């Protein structure tokens, strides 16, 4: 494949793996080069309408991760959405063209490759879905992951030694106390020896 370059990629069209979907359901086909900002701008505008009750995100190959990201963003912003996930394989047709120069008038060298790549389809619904079907996920509970009143970051910072504040000593005051502490206490025997020396003189 070193002497060929990819010129075209086509995905095999297949129906959505969700039964009883209305014909006018919003389907967001996520591609590898799609911009998440553009996708979410359109999707959020449609789901903001009362008439739109369901939306489907689909992607295959390298776009699977971006598809899941879009779904998580919408679930966090809207909340209360029921989810059903389907994972399958999809056939992608790639057309490769030869880099070598062909003789004038001769046919160009083409190569067609059929690949089976993983694909994901995620249905989000404002209405209740069948909770017994495979791949169902209920809405996230209100409040998210952190249910405690205390912020875990504040608790972490208070337990860290860097978060402990100490009172600074006034200049000169602390040094005098340290010097006093370093001097040994005066003994009575030392006083008597000093006095005896003075008297003897």
Backbone as CSV, one residue per row, in Angstrom:
resi,resn,N_x,N_y,N_z,CA_x,CA_y,CA_z,C_x,C_y,C_z
1,UNK,0.810,-1.215,0.000,0.000,0.000,0.000,0.845,1.269,0.000
2,UNK,2.154,1.123,-0.045,3.010,2.316,-0.041,2.867,3.116,-1.323
3,UNK,2.561,2.441,-2.447,2.446,3.108,-3.729,1.026,3.536,-4.051
4,UNK,0.165,3.516,-3.056,-1.230,3.915,-3.256,-1.597,5.004,-2.248
5,UNK,-2.565,5.803,-2.621,-3.108,6.822,-1.711,-4.622,6.707,-1.705
6,UNK,-5.201,6.934,-0.510,-6.652,6.795,-0.361,-7.342,8.025,-0.920
7,UNK,-8.302,7.815,-1.808,-8.997,8.923,-2.460,-10.470,9.005,-2.070
8,UNK,-11.035,7.939,-1.512,-12.464,7.961,-1.211,-12.779,6.933,-0.143
9,UNK,-13.707,7.286,0.755,-14.183,6.371,1.794,-15.705,6.445,1.844
10,UNK,-16.361,5.303,1.764,-17.823,5.243,1.788,-18.263,4.257,2.863
11,UNK,-19.237,4.673,3.673,-19.799,3.792,4.696,-21.033,3.085,4.141
12,UNK,-21.169,1.865,4.542,-22.337,1.099,4.118,-23.568,1.593,4.857
13,UNK,-24.596,1.955,4.113,-25.821,2.449,4.725,-26.581,1.289,5.350
14,UNK,-26.965,1.470,6.603,-27.712,0.431,7.316,-28.727,1.115,8.225
15,UNK,-29.873,0.481,8.454,-30.893,1.097,9.316,-30.425,1.171,10.761
16,UNK,-31.005,2.092,11.475,-30.664,2.234,12.886,-31.155,1.026,13.668
17,UNK,-30.372,0.578,14.659,-30.731,-0.646,15.406,-31.739,-0.417,16.520
18,UNK,-32.633,0.549,16.352,-33.639,0.836,17.374,-35.021,0.694,16.737
19,UNK,-35.850,-0.195,17.263,-37.192,-0.337,16.699,-38.111,0.802,17.132
20,UNK,-39.166,0.984,16.345,-40.234,1.940,16.674,-39.716,3.375,16.755
21,UNK,-38.714,3.714,15.958,-38.259,5.101,15.909,-39.071,5.869,14.874
22,UNK,-39.452,7.103,15.164,-40.168,7.882,14.142,-39.261,8.182,12.953
23,UNK,-39.866,8.394,11.812,-39.086,8.608,10.593,-38.325,9.930,10.615
24,UNK,-38.817,10.883,11.384,-38.179,12.201,11.424,-37.241,12.361,12.624
25,UNK,-36.756,11.239,13.197,-35.861,11.324,14.345,-34.553,11.991,13.930
26,UNK,-33.983,12.781,14.823,-32.735,13.485,14.545,-31.576,12.496,14.689
27,UNK,-30.784,12.351,13.630,-29.620,11.464,13.657,-28.358,12.289,13.421
28,UNK,-27.446,12.224,14.372,-26.168,12.923,14.279,-25.095,11.915,13.868
29,UNK,-24.654,12.004,12.613,-23.604,11.112,12.110,-22.248,11.751,12.370
30,UNK,-21.529,11.205,13.335,-20.251,11.764,13.759,-19.142,11.159,12.896
31,UNK,-18.336,12.024,12.303,-17.199,11.595,11.495,-15.897,11.847,12.250
32,UNK,-14.829,11.266,11.715,-13.520,11.427,12.358,-13.088,12.890,12.386
33,UNK,-13.390,13.624,11.342,-12.983,15.027,11.265,-14.039,16.011,11.720
34,UNK,-15.136,15.543,12.314,-16.203,16.443,12.752,-15.752,17.280,13.943
35,UNK,-16.251,18.508,14.003,-16.000,19.409,15.123,-17.090,19.223,16.171
36,UNK,-16.668,18.939,17.401,-17.645,18.718,18.469,-18.490,19.966,18.706
37,UNK,-17.893,21.146,18.575,-18.646,22.389,18.785,-19.782,22.518,17.778
38,UNK,-19.512,22.181,16.518,-20.555,22.272,15.494,-21.642,21.224,15.716
39,UNK,-21.222,20.005,16.056,-22.197,18.953,16.300,-23.120,19.295,17.457
40,UNK,-22.537,19.751,18.567,-23.330,20.020,19.756,-24.189,21.261,19.587
41,UNK,-23.731,22.230,18.811,-24.547,23.419,18.571,-25.859,23.060,17.891
42,UNK,-25.783,22.208,16.871,-27.001,21.792,16.170,-27.843,20.861,17.036
43,UNK,-27.200,19.886,17.688,-27.945,18.918,18.484,-28.654,19.567,19.669
44,UNK,-27.992,20.481,20.359,-28.612,21.142,21.505,-29.778,22.022,21.069
45,UNK,-29.651,22.641,19.897,-30.753,23.474,19.400,-31.981,22.619,19.085
46,UNK,-31.778,21.442,18.519,-32.911,20.579,18.196,-33.523,19.973,19.452
47,UNK,-32.692,19.524,20.387,-33.232,18.946,21.615,-33.847,19.999,22.524
48,UNK,-33.529,21.258,22.300,-34.154,22.328,23.064,-35.597,22.566,22.678
49,UNK,-36.012,22.049,21.514,-37.396,22.178,21.084,-38.264,21.125,21.769
50,UNK,-39.454,21.523,22.144,-40.355,20.610,22.847,-40.791,19.452,21.962
51,UNK,-40.893,19.686,20.663,-41.351,18.632,19.752,-40.311,17.532,19.569
52,UNK,-39.052,17.835,19.783,-37.995,16.839,19.618,-37.852,16.057,20.921
53,UNK,-38.173,14.771,20.877,-38.142,13.936,22.074,-36.960,12.976,22.090
54,UNK,-36.406,12.654,20.890,-35.325,11.679,20.808,-34.260,12.153,19.820
55,UNK,-33.046,11.678,20.053,-31.934,11.967,19.162,-30.979,10.776,19.166
56,UNK,-30.352,10.520,18.015,-29.451,9.377,17.870,-28.083,9.890,17.439
57,UNK,-27.043,9.460,18.148,-25.655,9.722,17.763,-25.047,8.424,17.255
58,UNK,-24.406,8.486,16.085,-23.790,7.294,15.517,-22.418,7.640,14.963
59,UNK,-21.500,6.683,15.078,-20.146,6.869,14.574,-19.460,5.521,14.470
60,UNK,-18.456,5.438,13.606,-17.742,4.176,13.425,-16.245,4.444,13.307
61,UNK,-15.471,3.405,13.556,-14.017,3.530,13.444,-13.452,4.479,14.480
62,UNK,-12.642,5.419,14.004,-12.005,6.375,14.911,-12.966,7.417,15.452
63,UNK,-14.182,7.468,14.942,-15.165,8.442,15.415,-15.974,7.934,16.605
64,UNK,-15.726,6.709,17.061,-16.500,6.151,18.176,-16.274,6.963,19.451
65,UNK,-15.020,7.300,19.730,-14.718,8.066,20.946,-15.380,9.433,20.919
66,UNK,-15.357,10.082,19.775,-15.981,11.404,19.651,-17.500,11.300,19.784
67,UNK,-18.075,10.200,19.341,-19.517,9.998,19.479,-19.915,9.911,20.950
68,UNK,-19.157,9.132,21.719,-19.438,9.000,23.156,-19.264,10.345,23.862
69,UNK,-18.271,11.124,23.453,-18.051,12.440,24.061,-19.244,13.353,23.850
70,UNK,-19.796,13.364,22.640,-20.967,14.192,22.361,-22.159,13.787,23.222
71,UNK,-22.355,12.491,23.397,-23.471,12.005,24.210,-23.312,12.435,25.663
72,UNK,-22.116,12.312,26.211,-21.898,12.695,27.607,-22.083,14.190,27.820
73,UNK,-21.688,14.994,26.845,-21.886,16.445,26.959,-23.377,16.774,26.999
74,UNK,-24.151,16.146,26.120,-25.593,16.430,26.094,-26.270,15.956,27.378
75,UNK,-25.890,14.793,27.890,-26.492,14.291,29.126,-26.190,15.210,30.297
76,UNK,-24.982,15.782,30.328,-24.619,16.667,31.428,-25.352,18.001,31.334
77,UNK,-25.555,18.502,30.109,-26.194,19.815,29.952,-27.708,19.747,30.112
78,UNK,-28.330,18.716,29.578,-29.786,18.633,29.644,-30.254,17.894,30.889
79,UNK,-29.691,16.719,31.155,-30.111,15.948,32.320,-31.449,15.259,32.098
80,UNK,-31.654,14.164,32.827,-32.911,13.443,32.750,-33.122,12.670,31.466
81,UNK,-32.050,12.343,30.742,-32.173,11.644,29.461,-31.956,10.145,29.651
82,UNK,-32.846,9.358,29.042,-32.703,7.903,29.032,-31.827,7.514,27.845
83,UNK,-31.010,6.472,28.038,-30.012,6.115,27.023,-30.088,4.626,26.704
84,UNK,-29.932,4.323,25.401,-29.800,2.946,24.936,-28.616,2.907,23.972
85,UNK,-27.694,1.976,24.207,-26.467,1.892,23.405,-26.451,0.572,22.639
86,UNK,-26.075,0.666,21.376,-25.919,-0.507,20.528,-24.526,-0.477,19.903
87,UNK,-23.824,-1.597,19.985,-22.492,-1.730,19.395,-22.551,-2.815,18.324
88,UNK,-21.992,-2.541,17.178,-22.016,-3.497,16.071,-20.820,-3.235,15.158
89,UNK,-20.757,-3.974,14.042,-19.729,-3.766,13.039,-20.368,-3.213,11.772
90,UNK,-19.584,-2.385,11.089,-20.062,-1.739,9.880,-19.027,-1.897,8.779
91,UNK,-19.488,-2.058,7.548,-18.587,-2.224,6.410,-18.273,-0.860,5.800
92,UNK,-16.986,-0.595,5.649,-16.510,0.656,5.047,-15.750,0.307,3.775
93,UNK,-16.072,1.008,2.695,-15.393,0.776,1.414,-14.406,1.912,1.153
94,UNK,-13.147,1.552,0.950,-12.092,2.522,0.671,-11.581,2.327,-0.749
95,UNK,-11.385,3.440,-1.448,-10.850,3.417,-2.803,-9.460,4.025,-2.778
96,UNK,-8.483,3.255,-3.235,-7.088,3.684,-3.268,-6.635,3.826,-4.722
97,UNK,-5.824,4.852,-4.960,-5.312,5.131,-6.298,-3.796,5.000,-6.320
98,UNK,-3.270,4.448,-7.411,-1.835,4.227,-7.514,-1.094,5.554,-7.664
99,UNK,0.043,5.666,-7.000,0.876,6.856,-7.119,1.748,6.830,-8.380
100,UNK,1.960,5.664,-8.920,2.806,5.543,-10.115,2.096,6.138,-11.321
101,UNK,2.870,6.758,-12.163,2.310,7.332,-13.382,1.950,6.222,-14.360
102,UNK,0.725,6.319,-14.873,0.253,5.351,-15.844,0.546,5.853,-17.258
103,UNK,0.759,4.967,-18.211,0.980,5.397,-19.602,-0.217,6.173,-20.133
104,UNK,0.054,7.082,-21.040,-1.008,7.927,-21.579,-2.079,7.068,-22.250
105,UNK,-3.319,7.379,-21.878,-4.434,6.625,-22.433,-4.727,5.351,-21.689
106,UNK,-3.843,4.924,-20.779,-4.061,3.700,-20.029,-4.953,3.943,-18.821
107,UNK,-5.615,2.909,-18.335,-6.493,3.065,-17.170,-5.687,3.321,-15.902
108,UNK,-6.249,4.173,-15.047,-5.584,4.464,-13.770,-5.710,3.264,-12.847
109,UNK,-4.642,3.005,-12.097,-4.645,1.870,-11.181,-5.427,2.182,-9.924
110,UNK,-6.518,1.490,-9.693,-7.361,1.666,-8.516,-7.423,0.362,-7.735
111,UNK,-7.644,0.508,-6.430,-7.770,-0.643,-5.549,-8.908,-0.371,-4.577
112,UNK,-9.839,-1.287,-4.471,-10.990,-1.140,-3.571,-10.830,-2.107,-2.395
113,UNK,-10.952,-1.566,-1.189,-10.779,-2.352,0.037,-12.055,-2.260,0.862
114,UNK,-12.556,-3.404,1.318,-13.723,-3.455,2.202,-13.236,-3.808,3.605
115,UNK,-13.575,-2.958,4.562,-13.135,-3.149,5.942,-14.337,-3.211,6.872
116,UNK,-14.257,-4.080,7.872,-15.261,-4.139,8.937,-14.716,-3.400,10.154
117,UNK,-15.384,-2.324,10.518,-14.924,-1.493,11.635,-16.009,-1.451,12.705
118,UNK,-15.629,-1.273,13.988,-16.630,-1.163,15.056,-17.457,0.101,14.905
119,UNK,-18.723,-0.019,15.244,-19.652,1.107,15.136,-20.494,1.178,16.398
120,UNK,-20.917,2.380,16.750,-21.742,2.585,17.947,-22.911,3.500,17.595
121,UNK,-24.069,3.168,18.125,-25.270,3.994,17.985,-25.853,4.197,19.381
122,UNK,-26.100,5.447,19.729,-26.603,5.775,21.075,-27.880,6.594,20.919
123,UNK,-28.934,6.101,21.523,-30.226,6.779,21.509,-30.428,7.497,22.835
124,UNK,-30.749,8.783,22.769,-31.092,9.578,23.944,-32.551,10.004,23.831
125,UNK,-33.287,9.840,24.917,-34.717,10.127,24.887,-35.127,10.896,26.139
126,UNK,-36.015,11.850,25.936,-36.595,12.568,27.073,-37.662,11.738,27.771
127,UNK,-38.250,10.802,27.036,-39.313,9.961,27.562,-38.733,8.644,28.083
128,UNK,-39.497,7.981,28.923,-39.061,6.716,29.506,-38.965,5.641,28.431
129,UNK,-37.880,4.858,28.469,-37.667,3.744,27.555,-37.779,2.421,28.304
130,UNK,-37.806,1.351,27.559,-37.903,0.018,28.165,-36.600,-0.282,28.902
131,UNK,-36.684,-0.405,30.210,-35.485,-0.620,31.018,-34.972,-2.054,30.946
132,UNK,-35.760,-2.975,30.364,-35.342,-4.373,30.271,-34.519,-4.666,29.028
133,UNK,-34.470,-3.752,28.090,-33.718,-4.009,26.862,-32.219,-3.849,27.114
134,UNK,-31.454,-4.576,26.325,-30.001,-4.567,26.488,-29.437,-3.207,26.101
135,UNK,-28.506,-2.728,26.914,-27.864,-1.449,26.635,-28.569,-0.247,27.223
136,UNK,-29.616,-0.485,28.053,-30.339,0.649,28.647,-29.563,1.230,29.817
137,UNK,-29.601,2.558,29.913,-28.951,3.263,31.015,-29.888,4.359,31.509
138,UNK,-30.270,4.342,32.789,-31.193,5.358,33.302,-30.518,6.719,33.418
139,UNK,-31.296,7.766,33.598,-30.700,9.102,33.760,-29.810,9.171,34.993
140,UNK,-28.815,10.038,34.940,-27.928,10.225,36.084,-28.684,10.877,37.227
141,UNK,-28.386,10.505,38.470,-29.060,11.125,39.611,-28.678,12.594,39.711
142,UNK,-29.572,13.428,40.238,-29.224,14.856,40.387,-28.082,15.045,41.361
143,UNK,-27.238,15.985,41.050,-26.090,16.257,41.902,-24.812,15.648,41.397
144,UNK,-24.894,14.741,40.398,-23.674,14.182,39.822,-23.000,13.197,40.763
145,UNK,-21.684,13.117,40.657,-20.916,12.146,41.431,-20.725,12.580,42.872
146,UNK,-20.569,13.894,43.127,-20.277,14.387,44.482,-21.587,14.679,45.192
147,UNK,-21.916,13.872,46.180,-23.151,14.056,46.939,-22.899,14.664,48.304
148,UNK,-21.644,14.737,48.746,-21.346,15.298,50.050,-21.373,16.822,49.966
149,UNK,-21.656,17.453,51.117,-21.715,18.901,51.151,-20.339,19.515,51.045
150,UNK,-19.342,18.829,51.596,-17.995,19.382,51.614,-17.307,19.106,50.292
151,UNK,-16.641,20.108,49.773,-15.912,19.966,48.521,-14.693,19.095,48.751
152,UNK,-14.481,18.044,47.939,-13.309,17.179,48.161,-11.995,17.908,47.964
153,UNK,-11.970,18.944,47.123,-10.735,19.696,46.921,-10.373,20.495,48.165
154,UNK,-11.404,21.064,48.821,-11.134,21.817,50.048,-10.653,20.877,51.147
155,UNK,-11.260,19.678,51.207,-10.835,18.722,52.229,-9.404,18.283,51.999
156,UNK,-9.019,18.110,50.709,-7.669,17.686,50.384,-6.664,18.775,50.728
157,UNK,-7.048,20.043,50.461,-6.115,21.128,50.734,-5.946,21.374,52.225
158,UNK,-7.025,21.127,53.019,-6.914,21.360,54.456,-6.055,20.294,55.120
159,UNK,-6.074,19.065,54.571,-5.252,18.014,55.160,-3.805,18.092,54.726
160,UNK,-3.519,18.860,53.696,-2.151,18.976,53.209,-1.369,19.931,54.095
161,UNK,-0.080,19.650,54.355,0.707,20.566,55.189,0.892,21.927,54.538
162,UNK,0.714,22.000,53.207,0.865,23.299,52.555,-0.282,24.226,52.898
163,UNK,-1.433,23.662,53.291,-2.578,24.499,53.580,-2.575,25.052,55.001
164,UNK,-1.668,24.634,55.864,-1.622,25.093,57.245,-0.933,26.444,57.307
165,UNK,-1.606,27.431,57.918,-1.029,28.765,58.051,-0.441,28.923,59.444
166,UNK,0.764,29.463,59.494,1.431,29.700,60.780,1.642,31.187,60.977
167,UNK,1.577,31.593,62.240,1.754,32.997,62.561,3.231,33.342,62.548
168,UNK,3.557,34.426,61.857,4.951,34.856,61.764,5.339,35.646,63.006
169,UNK,6.547,35.380,63.504,7.038,36.112,64.674,7.531,37.483,64.253
170,UNK,7.394,38.453,65.151,7.864,39.804,64.839,9.385,39.798,64.745
171,UNK,9.971,40.649,63.878,11.432,40.646,63.707,12.162,41.048,64.985
172,UNK,13.186,40.282,65.325,13.991,40.566,66.508,13.471,39.897,67.755
173,UNK,12.146,39.670,67.782,11.568,39.084,68.983,11.910,37.597,69.095
174,UNK,11.791,36.913,67.996,12.069,35.479,68.024,13.537,35.181,68.246
175,UNK,14.433,36.018,67.707,15.862,35.777,67.860,16.293,35.909,69.319
176,UNK,15.737,36.907,70.026,16.097,37.087,71.428,15.683,35.899,72.277
177,UNK,14.499,35.352,71.973,14.038,34.198,72.742,14.910,32.993,72.475
178,UNK,15.368,32.818,71.214,16.223,31.682,70.899,17.564,31.792,71.613
179,UNK,18.123,33.024,71.688,19.407,33.203,72.373,19.277,32.928,73.859
180,UNK,18.131,33.353,74.446,17.915,33.081,75.858,17.774,31.579,76.102
181,UNK,17.147,30.935,75.174,16.967,29.502,75.368,18.276,28.751,75.249
182,UNK,19.211,29.268,74.457,20.487,28.590,74.262,21.412,28.731,75.473
183,UNK,21.307,29.840,76.247,22.192,30.057,77.396,21.847,29.076,78.514
184,UNK,22.859,28.427,79.123,22.572,27.488,80.222,22.177,28.257,81.476
185,UNK,21.369,27.664,82.314,20.961,28.355,83.561,22.162,28.566,84.488
186,UNK,22.132,29.678,85.246,23.234,30.055,86.141,23.156,29.230,87.424
187,UNK,24.256,28.588,87.787,24.300,27.741,88.976,24.853,28.524,90.179
188,UNK,24.464,28.125,91.392,24.931,28.783,92.622,26.426,28.565,92.817
189,UNK,26.937,27.400,92.448,28.359,27.099,92.606,29.213,28.017,91.751
190,UNK,28.752,28.320,90.582,29.493,29.241,89.722,29.558,30.634,90.332
191,UNK,28.473,31.077,90.993,28.478,32.390,91.626,29.487,32.440,92.770
192,UNK,29.544,31.377,93.544,30.477,31.357,94.668,31.920,31.379,94.189
193,UNK,32.234,30.653,93.150,33.594,30.658,92.629,33.966,32.047,92.116
194,UNK,33.008,32.703,91.427,33.282,34.054,90.897,33.502,35.045,92.053
195,UNK,32.690,34.929,93.100,32.838,35.848,94.238,34.165,35.591,94.972
196,UNK,34.508,34.309,95.064,35.768,34.001,95.741,36.966,34.541,94.980
197,UNK,36.886,34.502,93.730,37.984,35.058,92.917,38.086,36.554,93.108
198,UNK,36.917,37.226,93.163,36.949,38.680,93.331,37.474,39.055,94.717
199,UNK,37.019,38.331,95.754,37.464,38.648,97.114,38.956,38.382,97.262
200,UNK,39.421,37.304,96.690,40.852,36.963,96.787,41.742,38.014,96.147
201,UNK,41.218,38.653,95.093,41.991,39.719,94.461,42.036,40.923,95.382
